[in-house]
Amino acid sequence: MRVTRTAVLAIGSVFVLGVYGVLVWNAPRIVVGSSRLRAITDAGQRATVEYNARVLMVSLAGAVVVVVGLAFTARTYALNQRGQTLLRRGQANERFSRALERLGSPELYVRIGGVHALEHLQADDPDHHTNTQQVLIAFIRERTPRTRTHTSPQPGRWMHPPTPHKSEPEALPVEPDADVQAALTLVTRASTQTSVRTDFQRLHLGGADLYRAHLYRAHLMGADLMGADLGGANLGDANLRGANLRRANLLGANLGRADLTGADLRRANLLGSELSHANLTGADLRGTHLIGVELSSANLRSANLHGANLSRAVLSRTNLTGADLRGADLNGADLNGADLSRVIFDDSTRWPSGYPVPPRRPQTF
C-alpha cells in the first residue's frame, strides 16, 4: 500500500507531540534529578520545583522549534532564490536568442530593435555584458564595408592584361546605416565596457557618430574614420596605424600613447586633444589645427606638418626628426628638449619668438 505524504506528516506530528509530552511530564526528573526530587519533603516546594522544571522544558522546546523554523525558512529562501535565478537566467537566454534573430533580419527596423533589445538585456542582466559585446562587434564587422586600398600593380607584374571597361566599385556610404550606428553607440558606451577588446580594423566608419566613445586600446588599424565625430572620445593606447582620420572631429579627445603611425589627419580638428607619448611617425598632418595641443614626448618623426597650426602647442621632448614644417605656425609653442634634427622648413615657417632656428636641411627636387 502506498503511503501518502499527508499520512507520513500526520504520523510524524503525532510522534513529535508524544515525545514532547513525555519530555514535559518527565522534566522534573530530567532537570532536577530523581534523587534530589525525592529529597524534597515539602509538598509546596516540590510542586514549585516541578513547575519550574516543566516551564524550562517548554521554553527549551520552544527554542528548538524556533531554530528549526529559522533553518527551514533559510533553506526555503535559498531554494526560492535559486529558482528565481534559474528563471531569470532562462528568461535572459530567451531574450538573447530573440535579439539574435532580430539582428539577422533583412529589415532595417527589426535589426535596430534587436540592438535595443540587447541594450535592455545588458541593463537587466550584467552577466550578459560580455556576450552582447561580442555579438554587437561581430554584427558591426559583418554589416560594415571594408576600407579600400588603392595600390597599383608594378609594371611588368601582370599575369594577364587588365580587363578593359571594368565596372566601378560600389560607392561607400557617407555614414553608417542606422542599425550599425545604434550598435556602435552601445558598444562604445563607457558603462558597458567589458574585457572584450573592440576590433574595428579596416572598417569603413566614415561619418560615424562616436562622440565621447570609449575606445581605449581599440583595434582601429587601417579604419576609415573620415569625417567621424570623435569629440571627447577616449582613444588612449588605441591602434590607429594607417587610419583615415581626415576631417574627423577629435575635439578634446584622448589620444595619449595611441599609435597613429602613417595615419591621415589632414584637416582634423584636434583642438584640446591629448597626444602626449603618441606615435605619429609618418603621419599626415597637413593643414591640421593643433593650437595648444599637448604633444609632449610624442613621436612625430618624418611627420608631414606642412601648413599645420602648432601655435602654443606643447612639444617638449617631442621627436620631430625629419618632420616637414614648411609653412607651419610654431609661434608660442613649447619646444623645450624637442629633437628638431633634419627638419624641413622654409621662410614661411613661424618659429617661437627668440627660438634659435635650426640649420636648414638642403632640399633636392
PDB file of N, CA and C in Angstrom, residues 10 36 77 88 92 141 161 165 168 187 213 215 220 278 285 315 323 346 358:
ATOM      1  N   ALA A  10       1.269  13.291   9.245  1.00  0.00           N
ATOM      2  CA  ALA A  10       0.397  13.100  10.409  1.00  0.00           C
ATOM      3  C   ALA A  10       1.050  12.190  11.441  1.00  0.00           C
ATOM      4  N   ARG A  36      17.320  14.042  43.911  1.00  0.00           N
ATOM      5  CA  ARG A  36      17.138  15.351  44.540  1.00  0.00           C
ATOM      6  C   ARG A  36      15.658  15.676  44.677  1.00  0.00           C
ATOM      7  N   TYR A  77      14.123  29.911   1.558  1.00  0.00           N
ATOM      8  CA  TYR A  77      14.523  31.157   0.897  1.00  0.00           C
ATOM      9  C   TYR A  77      15.631  30.898  -0.125  1.00  0.00           C
ATOM     10  N   ARG A  88      15.306  33.696 -14.064  1.00  0.00           N
ATOM     11  CA  ARG A  88      15.807  34.900 -14.723  1.00  0.00           C
ATOM     12  C   ARG A  88      16.830  34.558 -15.796  1.00  0.00           C
ATOM     13  N   ALA A  92      16.545  35.477 -19.599  1.00  0.00           N
ATOM     14  CA  ALA A  92      17.598  36.258 -20.256  1.00  0.00           C
ATOM     15  C   ALA A  92      18.111  35.541 -21.499  1.00  0.00           C
ATOM     16  N   ARG A 141      31.044  44.366 -37.693  1.00  0.00           N
ATOM     17  CA  ARG A 141      32.018  43.921 -38.689  1.00  0.00           C
ATOM     18  C   ARG A 141      31.320  43.266 -39.885  1.00  0.00           C
ATOM     19  N   PRO A 161      46.733  40.786 -69.092  1.00  0.00           N
ATOM     20  CA  PRO A 161      46.445  42.222 -69.229  1.00  0.00           C
ATOM     21  C   PRO A 161      45.163  42.570 -68.488  1.00  0.00           C
ATOM     22  N   HIS A 165      37.269  48.333 -69.414  1.00  0.00           N
ATOM     23  CA  HIS A 165      35.912  48.720 -69.044  1.00  0.00           C
ATOM     24  C   HIS A 165      35.415  47.960 -67.812  1.00  0.00           C
ATOM     25  N   GLU A 168      32.992  50.067 -62.063  1.00  0.00           N
ATOM     26  CA  GLU A 168      33.466  50.780 -60.893  1.00  0.00           C
ATOM     27  C   GLU A 168      32.925  50.116 -59.628  1.00  0.00           C
ATOM     28  N   VAL A 187      28.179  49.692 -28.138  1.00  0.00           N
ATOM     29  CA  VAL A 187      29.469  49.031 -27.900  1.00  0.00           C
ATOM     30  C   VAL A 187      30.478  49.978 -27.268  1.00  0.00           C
ATOM     31  N   ALA A 213      32.994  58.400 -27.245  1.00  0.00           N
ATOM     32  CA  ALA A 213      33.088  56.936 -27.309  1.00  0.00           C
ATOM     33  C   ALA A 213      34.263  56.434 -26.479  1.00  0.00           C
ATOM     34  N   LEU A 215      36.974  54.022 -26.543  1.00  0.00           N
ATOM     35  CA  LEU A 215      37.721  53.182 -27.488  1.00  0.00           C
ATOM     36  C   LEU A 215      39.143  52.963 -26.991  1.00  0.00           C
ATOM     37  N   LEU A 220      41.903  49.778 -34.365  1.00  0.00           N
ATOM     38  CA  LEU A 220      41.354  50.601 -35.441  1.00  0.00           C
ATOM     39  C   LEU A 220      42.363  50.757 -36.578  1.00  0.00           C
ATOM     40  N   ALA A 278      52.108  59.920 -27.885  1.00  0.00           N
ATOM     41  CA  ALA A 278      51.514  59.260 -29.052  1.00  0.00           C
ATOM     42  C   ALA A 278      52.573  59.048 -30.126  1.00  0.00           C
ATOM     43  N   LEU A 285      49.689  65.384 -41.307  1.00  0.00           N
ATOM     44  CA  LEU A 285      49.003  66.409 -40.517  1.00  0.00           C
ATOM     45  C   LEU A 285      48.957  67.740 -41.263  1.00  0.00           C
ATOM     46  N   LEU A 315      55.300  70.887 -27.182  1.00  0.00           N
ATOM     47  CA  LEU A 315      56.129  69.944 -27.939  1.00  0.00           C
ATOM     48  C   LEU A 315      57.409  69.616 -27.183  1.00  0.00           C
ATOM     49  N   ALA A 323      60.775  65.861 -39.721  1.00  0.00           N
ATOM     50  CA  ALA A 323      59.405  66.317 -39.958  1.00  0.00           C
ATOM     51  C   ALA A 323      59.384  67.469 -40.953  1.00  0.00           C
ATOM     52  N   ASP A 346      60.875  76.249 -44.300  1.00  0.00           N
ATOM     53  CA  ASP A 346      61.174  77.299 -45.275  1.00  0.00           C
ATOM     54  C   ASP A 346      60.921  78.659 -44.633  1.00  0.00           C
ATOM     55  N   PRO A 358      66.936  76.070 -36.280  1.00  0.00           N
ATOM     56  CA  PRO A 358      67.915  75.019 -36.589  1.00  0.00           C
ATOM     57  C   PRO A 358      68.468  75.180 -37.991  1.00  0.00           C
TER      58      PRO A 358
END
